[in-house]
């Protein structure tokens, strides 16, 4: 349901039609991917692929340019993100993997949805508020404000029913539901699905290693705050050893982590990497000092991440092959998107005489 303060979902169009299950998610190639992306998103993406549901994963370069990106870096980071997906277990033959700008339907549907969504809905987004905090919001790009409407277009262009994301994207997904519902209501047809967010597991909100109140982010100025998927074993171990913690040992139960953001974060990271629960981690390490817990965590992190970065390095040696795979993925994505976009145009009342 819509969050507090967000517009209400029109109940009449919310549930009655059933759509074939289809997963869509995206990651911005606006920097190197982090452990947060891995635990909150990438790992979930692989699980969904293994469940045999149709999975579509997108490197959202149109979203990335809502803040300035150096063109060569953007191209490099897009390839590197593609390599990270494949190295983490996304099989480009089973999942569709592509970069957003190659499927023009994203931008086209985003425009239509810009005319459905309300400006006030955009101003309410906490991510927009965070990204403009302390700056002149009037001087941010118009794209940054409209960003959630493009995100709704990404999802709705494929009639995706489920969207795996980290906790920070919840509000954007609620907005996507509201936009879909308003479109359906305004045009009197239950055309777009009301998408379900999939936010699950211990790693849905990985925090900075320097500040337990801040999310781990590829755009944090401090490299010490995050583990990058490209970090080598020594760097990973050093960052974990230096992670900010309090002096107390690990508690006897997860409730004891309530007011200890940094300790809770390291326990959650351990649980995410070991694919277990924070309860199980506490059961194993209750009473342990960080001096003994951190080396165990570093060892686990290296064992999970080192094979991924090795494989990424291998894939990055052949950028032409990555580009070829992305192009192939874009072709398959477009084949799903085109009839949905055509139908949207018919519903809206556009003349369409060149295709279909
Ligand atoms: P972004 O890097 O903002 O494009 O995010 C891509 C995906 O990774 C989204 O599903 C985010 O929710 C997820 N994500 C990003 N940072 C984190 C984090 N620190 N913890 C958990 N998930 C995250
Ligand atoms: N906004 C998302 C993020 O920064 C990325 C994204 C763009 C996305 N389009 C999407 C995620 C569609 C899920 C579905 O994390």
Short mmCIF file of C-alpha atoms and ligand atoms in Angstrom, two decimals:
data_model
loop_
_atom_site.label_atom_id
_atom_site.label_comp_id
_atom_site.label_asym_id
_atom_site.label_seq_id
_atom_site.Cartn_x
_atom_site.Cartn_y
_atom_site.Cartn_z
CA UNK A 1 0.00 0.00 0.00
CA UNK A 2 0.95 3.63 -0.37
CA UNK A 3 3.14 5.03 2.40
CA UNK A 4 2.01 7.82 4.67
CA UNK A 5 1.74 11.08 2.83
CA UNK A 6 1.74 9.42 -0.61
CA UNK A 7 -1.41 9.53 -2.71
CA UNK A 8 -3.90 6.73 -2.17
CA UNK A 9 -3.95 3.80 -4.56
CA UNK A 10 -7.29 3.69 -6.37
CA UNK A 11 -8.82 0.57 -4.79
CA UNK A 12 -11.09 -0.23 -7.74
CA UNK A 13 -8.14 -1.00 -10.00
CA UNK A 14 -5.75 -2.52 -7.53
CA UNK A 15 -6.01 -6.27 -7.66
CA UNK A 16 -8.63 -7.97 -9.79
CA UNK A 17 -6.65 -8.77 -12.97
CA UNK A 18 -3.84 -11.29 -12.73
CA UNK A 19 -0.58 -10.86 -14.61
CA UNK A 20 2.03 -13.49 -15.45
CA UNK A 21 4.83 -13.31 -12.86
CA UNK A 22 7.78 -11.36 -14.21
CA UNK A 23 10.72 -9.88 -12.30
CA UNK A 24 12.33 -6.56 -13.20
CA UNK A 25 15.04 -4.65 -11.39
CA UNK A 26 17.74 -2.10 -12.10
CA UNK A 27 21.02 -0.76 -10.81
CA UNK A 28 22.60 2.58 -11.69
CA UNK A 29 26.03 2.38 -13.31
CA UNK A 30 26.96 5.65 -11.62
CA UNK A 31 29.95 4.15 -9.79
CA UNK A 32 31.42 0.78 -8.96
CA UNK A 33 29.01 -1.65 -7.30
CA UNK A 34 29.27 -2.14 -3.53
CA UNK A 35 28.62 -4.85 -0.99
CA UNK A 36 25.27 -3.07 -0.41
CA UNK A 37 24.29 -3.60 -4.04
CA UNK A 38 25.45 -7.19 -3.82
CA UNK A 39 23.54 -8.15 -0.66
CA UNK A 40 20.51 -5.90 -1.22
CA UNK A 41 20.05 -6.53 -4.92
CA UNK A 42 22.42 -8.69 -6.97
CA UNK A 43 22.25 -11.74 -4.75
CA UNK A 44 18.45 -11.57 -4.74
CA UNK A 45 18.49 -11.24 -8.54
CA UNK A 46 20.41 -14.50 -8.86
CA UNK A 47 17.99 -16.27 -6.49
CA UNK A 48 15.02 -15.11 -8.57
CA UNK A 49 16.70 -16.36 -11.75
CA UNK A 50 17.21 -19.74 -10.08
CA UNK A 51 13.50 -19.91 -9.15
CA UNK A 52 12.78 -20.11 -12.86
CA UNK A 53 10.67 -16.93 -13.08
CA UNK A 54 11.27 -14.66 -16.10
CA UNK A 55 13.90 -12.15 -14.95
CA UNK A 56 14.82 -8.83 -16.58
CA UNK A 57 17.77 -6.86 -15.20
CA UNK A 58 18.70 -3.42 -16.39
CA UNK A 59 21.72 -1.15 -16.01
CA UNK A 60 19.88 2.13 -15.75
CA UNK A 61 22.17 4.56 -17.54
CA UNK A 62 19.31 7.03 -18.14
CA UNK A 63 18.92 7.25 -14.37
CA UNK A 64 22.67 7.63 -13.90
CA UNK A 65 22.83 10.87 -15.91
CA UNK A 66 20.33 12.61 -13.61
CA UNK A 67 23.58 13.74 -12.01
CA UNK A 68 26.58 14.55 -14.21
CA UNK A 69 28.60 11.53 -15.36
CA UNK A 70 31.86 11.63 -17.24
CA UNK A 71 30.96 9.88 -20.55
CA UNK A 72 33.97 7.55 -20.69
CA UNK A 73 33.54 6.61 -17.05
CA UNK A 74 29.84 5.94 -17.55
CA UNK A 75 30.61 3.56 -20.42
CA UNK A 76 33.28 1.82 -18.34
CA UNK A 77 31.04 1.56 -15.26
CA UNK A 78 28.17 0.18 -17.32
CA UNK A 79 30.41 -2.60 -18.66
CA UNK A 80 31.82 -3.21 -15.19
CA UNK A 81 28.31 -3.48 -13.73
CA UNK A 82 27.39 -5.96 -16.48
CA UNK A 83 30.52 -7.96 -15.61
CA UNK A 84 29.53 -7.88 -11.92
CA UNK A 85 26.07 -9.25 -12.71
CA UNK A 86 27.51 -12.10 -14.75
CA UNK A 87 30.28 -12.82 -12.23
CA UNK A 88 27.70 -12.91 -9.43
CA UNK A 89 25.69 -15.57 -11.28
CA UNK A 90 23.34 -13.82 -13.70
CA UNK A 91 23.26 -15.96 -16.83
CA UNK A 92 22.61 -13.72 -19.85
CA UNK A 93 21.01 -16.66 -21.62
CA UNK A 94 18.41 -17.21 -18.89
CA UNK A 95 17.91 -13.65 -17.61
CA UNK A 96 17.63 -10.61 -19.85
CA UNK A 97 20.55 -8.26 -19.07
CA UNK A 98 20.85 -4.93 -20.89
CA UNK A 99 21.44 -1.21 -20.51
CA UNK A 100 18.37 0.98 -20.39
CA UNK A 101 19.24 3.54 -23.09
CA UNK A 102 19.28 0.81 -25.77
CA UNK A 103 15.54 0.22 -25.37
CA UNK A 104 13.91 3.51 -26.31
CA UNK A 105 10.57 2.48 -24.81
CA UNK A 106 11.86 3.41 -21.34
CA UNK A 107 12.14 7.09 -22.25
CA UNK A 108 8.90 7.05 -24.27
CA UNK A 109 6.81 5.49 -21.51
CA UNK A 110 8.49 7.74 -18.93
CA UNK A 111 7.17 10.77 -20.83
CA UNK A 112 3.62 9.41 -20.81
CA UNK A 113 3.91 8.66 -17.09
CA UNK A 114 5.32 12.15 -16.47
CA UNK A 115 1.94 13.36 -17.64
CA UNK A 116 0.12 10.98 -15.27
CA UNK A 117 2.23 11.54 -12.14
CA UNK A 118 1.91 14.77 -10.13
CA UNK A 119 4.80 17.11 -9.37
CA UNK A 120 3.97 17.02 -5.65
CA UNK A 121 4.50 13.26 -5.57
CA UNK A 122 8.06 13.78 -6.80
CA UNK A 123 8.89 16.47 -4.24
CA UNK A 124 7.84 14.07 -1.48
CA UNK A 125 10.48 11.46 -2.36
CA UNK A 126 13.04 11.17 0.44
CA UNK A 127 15.79 10.26 -2.04
CA UNK A 128 15.22 13.53 -3.90
CA UNK A 129 15.27 15.40 -0.60
CA UNK A 130 18.49 13.62 0.45
CA UNK A 131 20.21 14.23 -2.87
CA UNK A 132 19.38 17.93 -2.81
CA UNK A 133 19.92 18.45 0.94
CA UNK A 134 22.20 21.39 1.60
CA UNK A 135 22.14 22.33 -2.09
CA UNK A 136 19.91 24.52 -4.18
CA UNK A 137 17.20 22.03 -5.24
CA UNK A 138 16.09 24.41 -8.00
CA UNK A 139 19.49 23.91 -9.57
CA UNK A 140 19.31 20.10 -9.71
CA UNK A 141 18.40 18.51 -13.04
CA UNK A 142 14.75 18.17 -13.99
CA UNK A 143 15.62 14.50 -14.54
CA UNK A 144 16.54 14.08 -10.87
CA UNK A 145 13.06 15.22 -9.87
CA UNK A 146 11.34 13.03 -12.48
CA UNK A 147 13.60 10.04 -11.71
CA UNK A 148 10.85 7.94 -9.98
CA UNK A 149 8.58 8.33 -12.98
CA UNK A 150 11.30 6.84 -15.24
CA UNK A 151 11.68 4.05 -12.68
CA UNK A 152 7.93 3.36 -12.87
CA UNK A 153 8.28 3.25 -16.68
CA UNK A 154 11.12 0.70 -16.40
CA UNK A 155 8.88 -1.64 -14.46
CA UNK A 156 5.59 -1.06 -16.27
CA UNK A 157 7.13 -1.30 -19.76
CA UNK A 158 7.45 -5.05 -19.11
CA UNK A 159 4.30 -5.46 -17.02
CA UNK A 160 6.64 -6.65 -14.26
CA UNK A 161 4.81 -8.02 -11.24
CA UNK A 162 7.69 -8.26 -8.73
CA UNK A 163 10.65 -5.97 -8.14
CA UNK A 164 13.52 -7.07 -5.87
CA UNK A 165 15.30 -4.06 -4.34
CA UNK A 166 16.99 -2.85 -1.16
CA UNK A 167 15.04 -1.03 1.54
CA UNK A 168 15.94 2.44 0.19
CA UNK A 169 13.82 1.90 -2.95
CA UNK A 170 10.58 1.11 -1.12
CA UNK A 171 9.14 4.61 -1.46
CA UNK A 172 9.93 4.71 -5.20
CA UNK A 173 8.12 1.40 -5.67
CA UNK A 174 5.08 2.65 -3.79
CA UNK A 175 5.06 5.60 -6.15
CA UNK A 176 5.28 3.25 -9.15
CA UNK A 177 2.15 1.52 -7.82
CA UNK A 178 0.39 4.86 -7.48
CA UNK A 179 1.37 5.89 -11.01
CA UNK A 180 0.14 2.57 -12.45
CA UNK A 181 -3.12 2.88 -10.53
CA UNK A 182 -3.68 6.46 -11.67
CA UNK A 183 -3.00 5.55 -15.31
CA UNK A 184 -5.46 2.63 -15.05
CA UNK A 185 -8.02 4.87 -13.39
CA UNK A 186 -7.60 7.85 -15.75
CA UNK A 187 -7.92 5.68 -18.87
CA UNK A 188 -10.54 3.33 -17.42
CA UNK A 189 -8.64 0.14 -18.12
CA UNK A 190 -6.74 -2.20 -15.86
CA UNK A 191 -3.70 -2.17 -18.10
CA UNK A 192 -0.68 -1.89 -15.79
CA UNK A 193 -0.03 -4.31 -12.91
CA UNK A 194 0.27 -2.98 -9.37
CA UNK A 195 3.79 -4.23 -8.73
CA UNK A 196 4.91 -5.96 -5.53
CA UNK A 197 8.21 -4.90 -3.98
CA UNK A 198 10.44 -7.82 -2.92
CA UNK A 199 12.57 -6.63 0.00
CA UNK A 200 13.89 -9.64 1.86
CA UNK A 201 16.92 -11.09 3.63
CA UNK A 202 19.48 -9.68 6.08
CA UNK A 203 21.19 -7.41 3.52
CA UNK A 204 18.36 -5.09 2.50
CA UNK A 205 19.98 -2.12 4.24
CA UNK A 206 23.77 -2.36 4.45
CA UNK A 207 25.19 0.66 6.26
CA UNK A 208 28.45 2.58 5.86
CA UNK A 209 31.48 1.07 7.62
CA UNK A 210 32.31 4.55 8.97
CA UNK A 211 28.85 5.63 10.16
CA UNK A 212 26.06 3.23 11.13
CA UNK A 213 23.43 5.89 10.41
CA UNK A 214 24.36 6.22 6.72
CA UNK A 215 23.67 3.72 3.95
CA UNK A 216 26.67 2.14 2.22
CA UNK A 217 26.76 3.93 -1.11
CA UNK A 218 28.83 3.98 -4.30
CA UNK A 219 28.63 7.78 -4.19
CA UNK A 220 29.99 8.24 -0.63
CA UNK A 221 33.16 10.38 -0.86
CA UNK A 222 34.95 8.04 1.57
CA UNK A 223 36.15 4.80 -0.03
CA UNK A 224 36.67 3.43 3.51
CA UNK A 225 32.89 3.57 4.02
CA UNK A 226 32.18 0.78 1.56
CA UNK A 227 33.42 -2.50 0.17
CA UNK A 228 33.59 -2.38 -3.62
CA UNK A 229 33.10 -5.54 -5.62
CA UNK A 230 36.46 -4.76 -7.23
CA UNK A 231 38.37 -4.54 -3.90
CA UNK A 232 41.13 -7.10 -3.43
CA UNK A 233 41.35 -9.40 -0.40
CA UNK A 234 43.76 -7.14 1.55
CA UNK A 235 41.60 -4.07 1.00
CA UNK A 236 38.45 -5.90 2.11
CA UNK A 237 40.18 -7.18 5.28
CA UNK A 238 41.61 -3.73 6.08
CA UNK A 239 38.26 -1.95 5.64
CA UNK A 240 36.52 -4.45 7.91
CA UNK A 241 39.30 -4.24 10.53
CA UNK A 242 38.95 -0.44 10.54
CA UNK A 243 35.13 -0.44 10.53
CA UNK A 244 33.73 1.78 13.29
CA UNK A 245 32.31 -0.21 16.23
CA UNK A 246 31.58 0.34 19.91
CA UNK A 247 33.80 -1.26 22.59
CA UNK A 248 31.22 -3.76 23.96
CA UNK A 249 31.28 -7.45 22.98
CA UNK A 250 28.51 -8.89 20.78
CA UNK A 251 25.29 -9.29 22.78
CA UNK A 252 23.47 -12.47 23.78
CA UNK A 253 20.48 -11.74 21.52
CA UNK A 254 19.60 -9.58 18.49
CA UNK A 255 17.54 -7.27 20.75
CA UNK A 256 20.88 -6.25 22.28
CA UNK A 257 21.85 -4.76 18.90
CA UNK A 258 18.92 -2.36 18.88
CA UNK A 259 20.85 0.79 19.82
CA UNK A 260 24.17 -0.33 18.38
CA UNK A 261 23.91 0.60 14.69
CA UNK A 262 27.51 -0.27 13.75
CA UNK A 263 27.51 -3.62 15.54
CA UNK A 264 24.13 -4.46 14.03
CA UNK A 265 25.44 -3.61 10.59
CA UNK A 266 28.42 -5.98 10.85
CA UNK A 267 26.16 -8.78 12.13
CA UNK A 268 23.74 -8.16 9.25
CA UNK A 269 26.58 -8.18 6.73
CA UNK A 270 27.82 -11.48 8.15
CA UNK A 271 24.29 -12.92 7.97
CA UNK A 272 23.84 -11.68 4.40
CA UNK A 273 27.16 -13.11 3.22
CA UNK A 274 26.56 -16.43 4.98
CA UNK A 275 22.95 -16.53 3.71
CA UNK A 276 21.72 -17.00 7.26
CA UNK A 277 19.87 -14.86 9.84
CA UNK A 278 21.22 -12.30 12.34
CA UNK A 279 19.81 -14.60 15.07
CA UNK A 280 22.03 -17.46 13.87
CA UNK A 281 25.08 -15.17 13.77
CA UNK A 282 24.42 -13.95 17.31
CA UNK A 283 23.91 -17.54 18.49
CA UNK A 284 27.39 -18.33 17.17
CA UNK A 285 29.22 -15.17 18.31
CA UNK A 286 27.41 -14.07 21.51
CA UNK A 287 29.95 -12.51 23.88
CA UNK A 288 32.70 -12.29 21.23
CA UNK A 289 34.84 -9.15 21.01
CA UNK A 290 35.12 -7.35 17.67
CA UNK A 291 38.81 -8.24 17.73
CA UNK A 292 37.81 -11.84 17.06
CA UNK A 293 34.58 -11.26 15.10
CA UNK A 294 36.05 -8.90 12.51
CA UNK A 295 38.70 -11.35 11.20
CA UNK A 296 35.98 -13.99 10.83
CA UNK A 297 33.82 -11.51 8.93
CA UNK A 298 36.76 -10.47 6.73
CA UNK A 299 37.51 -14.11 5.92
CA UNK A 300 33.88 -14.74 4.99
CA UNK A 301 33.68 -11.55 2.88
CA UNK A 302 36.85 -12.46 0.98
CA UNK A 303 35.66 -16.02 0.37
CA UNK A 304 32.40 -14.74 -1.16
CA UNK A 305 33.70 -11.66 -3.00
CA UNK A 306 37.15 -12.69 -4.28
CA UNK A 307 35.82 -15.16 -6.87
CA UNK A 308 33.41 -12.48 -8.11
CA UNK A 309 36.12 -9.86 -8.57
CA UNK A 310 38.42 -12.39 -10.26
CA UNK A 311 35.67 -13.25 -12.73
CA UNK A 312 34.84 -9.57 -13.27
CA UNK A 313 38.47 -8.88 -14.16
CA UNK A 314 38.43 -11.73 -16.63
CA UNK A 315 35.23 -10.52 -18.29
CA UNK A 316 36.47 -6.92 -18.44
CA UNK A 317 39.36 -8.01 -20.64
CA UNK A 318 36.85 -8.43 -23.48
CA UNK A 319 34.64 -5.30 -23.50
CA UNK A 320 33.40 -6.04 -27.02
CA UNK A 321 31.89 -9.29 -25.78
CA UNK A 322 30.15 -7.43 -22.93
CA UNK A 323 28.74 -4.92 -25.42
CA UNK A 324 27.56 -7.78 -27.61
CA UNK A 325 25.75 -9.43 -24.67
CA UNK A 326 24.10 -6.13 -23.69
CA UNK A 327 22.95 -5.59 -27.26
CA UNK A 328 21.47 -9.06 -27.40
CA UNK A 329 19.72 -8.48 -24.06
CA UNK A 330 18.34 -5.17 -25.33
CA UNK A 331 16.89 -6.91 -28.39
CA UNK A 332 15.09 -9.44 -26.19
CA UNK A 333 13.88 -6.71 -23.82
CA UNK A 334 12.58 -4.67 -26.73
CA UNK A 335 10.60 -7.64 -28.04
CA UNK A 336 8.66 -7.73 -24.74
CA UNK A 337 8.37 -3.97 -24.40
CA UNK A 338 7.25 -3.06 -27.94
CA UNK A 339 3.71 -4.51 -27.86
CA UNK A 340 3.13 -3.11 -24.35
CA UNK A 341 4.28 0.35 -25.47
CA UNK A 342 2.15 0.16 -28.63
CA UNK A 343 -0.90 -0.75 -26.58
CA UNK A 344 -0.15 2.13 -24.17
CA UNK A 345 -0.06 4.54 -27.11
CA UNK A 346 -3.41 3.22 -28.34
CA UNK A 347 -4.93 3.66 -24.89
CA UNK A 348 -3.63 7.23 -24.67
CA UNK A 349 -5.00 8.08 -28.12
CA UNK A 350 -1.87 8.41 -30.25
CA UNK A 351 -1.98 7.59 -33.98
CA UNK A 352 0.42 4.80 -34.77
CA UNK A 353 0.61 3.97 -38.44
CA UNK A 354 4.21 2.86 -38.96
CA UNK A 355 4.38 -0.30 -36.85
CA UNK A 356 1.88 -3.12 -36.16
P1 LIG B 1 21.72 1.92 -6.74
O1 LIG B 1 23.14 1.66 -6.42
O2 LIG B 1 21.17 3.09 -6.00
O3 LIG B 1 21.40 1.92 -8.19
O4 LIG B 1 20.92 0.67 -6.14
C1 LIG B 1 20.73 -0.55 -6.84
C2 LIG B 1 20.09 -1.58 -5.95
O5 LIG B 1 20.95 -1.87 -4.83
C3 LIG B 1 18.75 -1.14 -5.35
O6 LIG B 1 17.90 -2.26 -5.27
C4 LIG B 1 19.13 -0.67 -3.98
O7 LIG B 1 18.07 -0.75 -3.06
C5 LIG B 1 20.25 -1.64 -3.63
N1 LIG B 1 21.18 -1.03 -2.66
C6 LIG B 1 21.98 0.05 -2.87
N2 LIG B 1 22.68 0.35 -1.75
C7 LIG B 1 22.29 -0.56 -0.82
C8 LIG B 1 22.65 -0.79 0.56
N3 LIG B 1 23.54 -0.02 1.18
N4 LIG B 1 22.07 -1.81 1.20
C9 LIG B 1 21.17 -2.61 0.58
N5 LIG B 1 20.78 -2.45 -0.70
C10 LIG B 1 21.33 -1.45 -1.39
N1 LIG B 2 16.30 3.69 -8.59
C1 LIG B 2 16.95 2.43 -8.40
C2 LIG B 2 18.16 2.63 -7.47
O1 LIG B 2 18.82 3.62 -7.52
C3 LIG B 2 17.41 1.82 -9.69
C4 LIG B 2 16.25 1.51 -10.59
C5 LIG B 2 15.89 2.19 -11.71
C6 LIG B 2 15.30 0.47 -10.41
N2 LIG B 2 14.81 1.61 -12.26
C7 LIG B 2 14.41 0.57 -11.50
C8 LIG B 2 15.13 -0.52 -9.44
C9 LIG B 2 13.31 -0.29 -11.65
C10 LIG B 2 14.03 -1.38 -9.59
C11 LIG B 2 13.14 -1.26 -10.67
O2 LIG B 2 18.45 1.78 -6.72
#
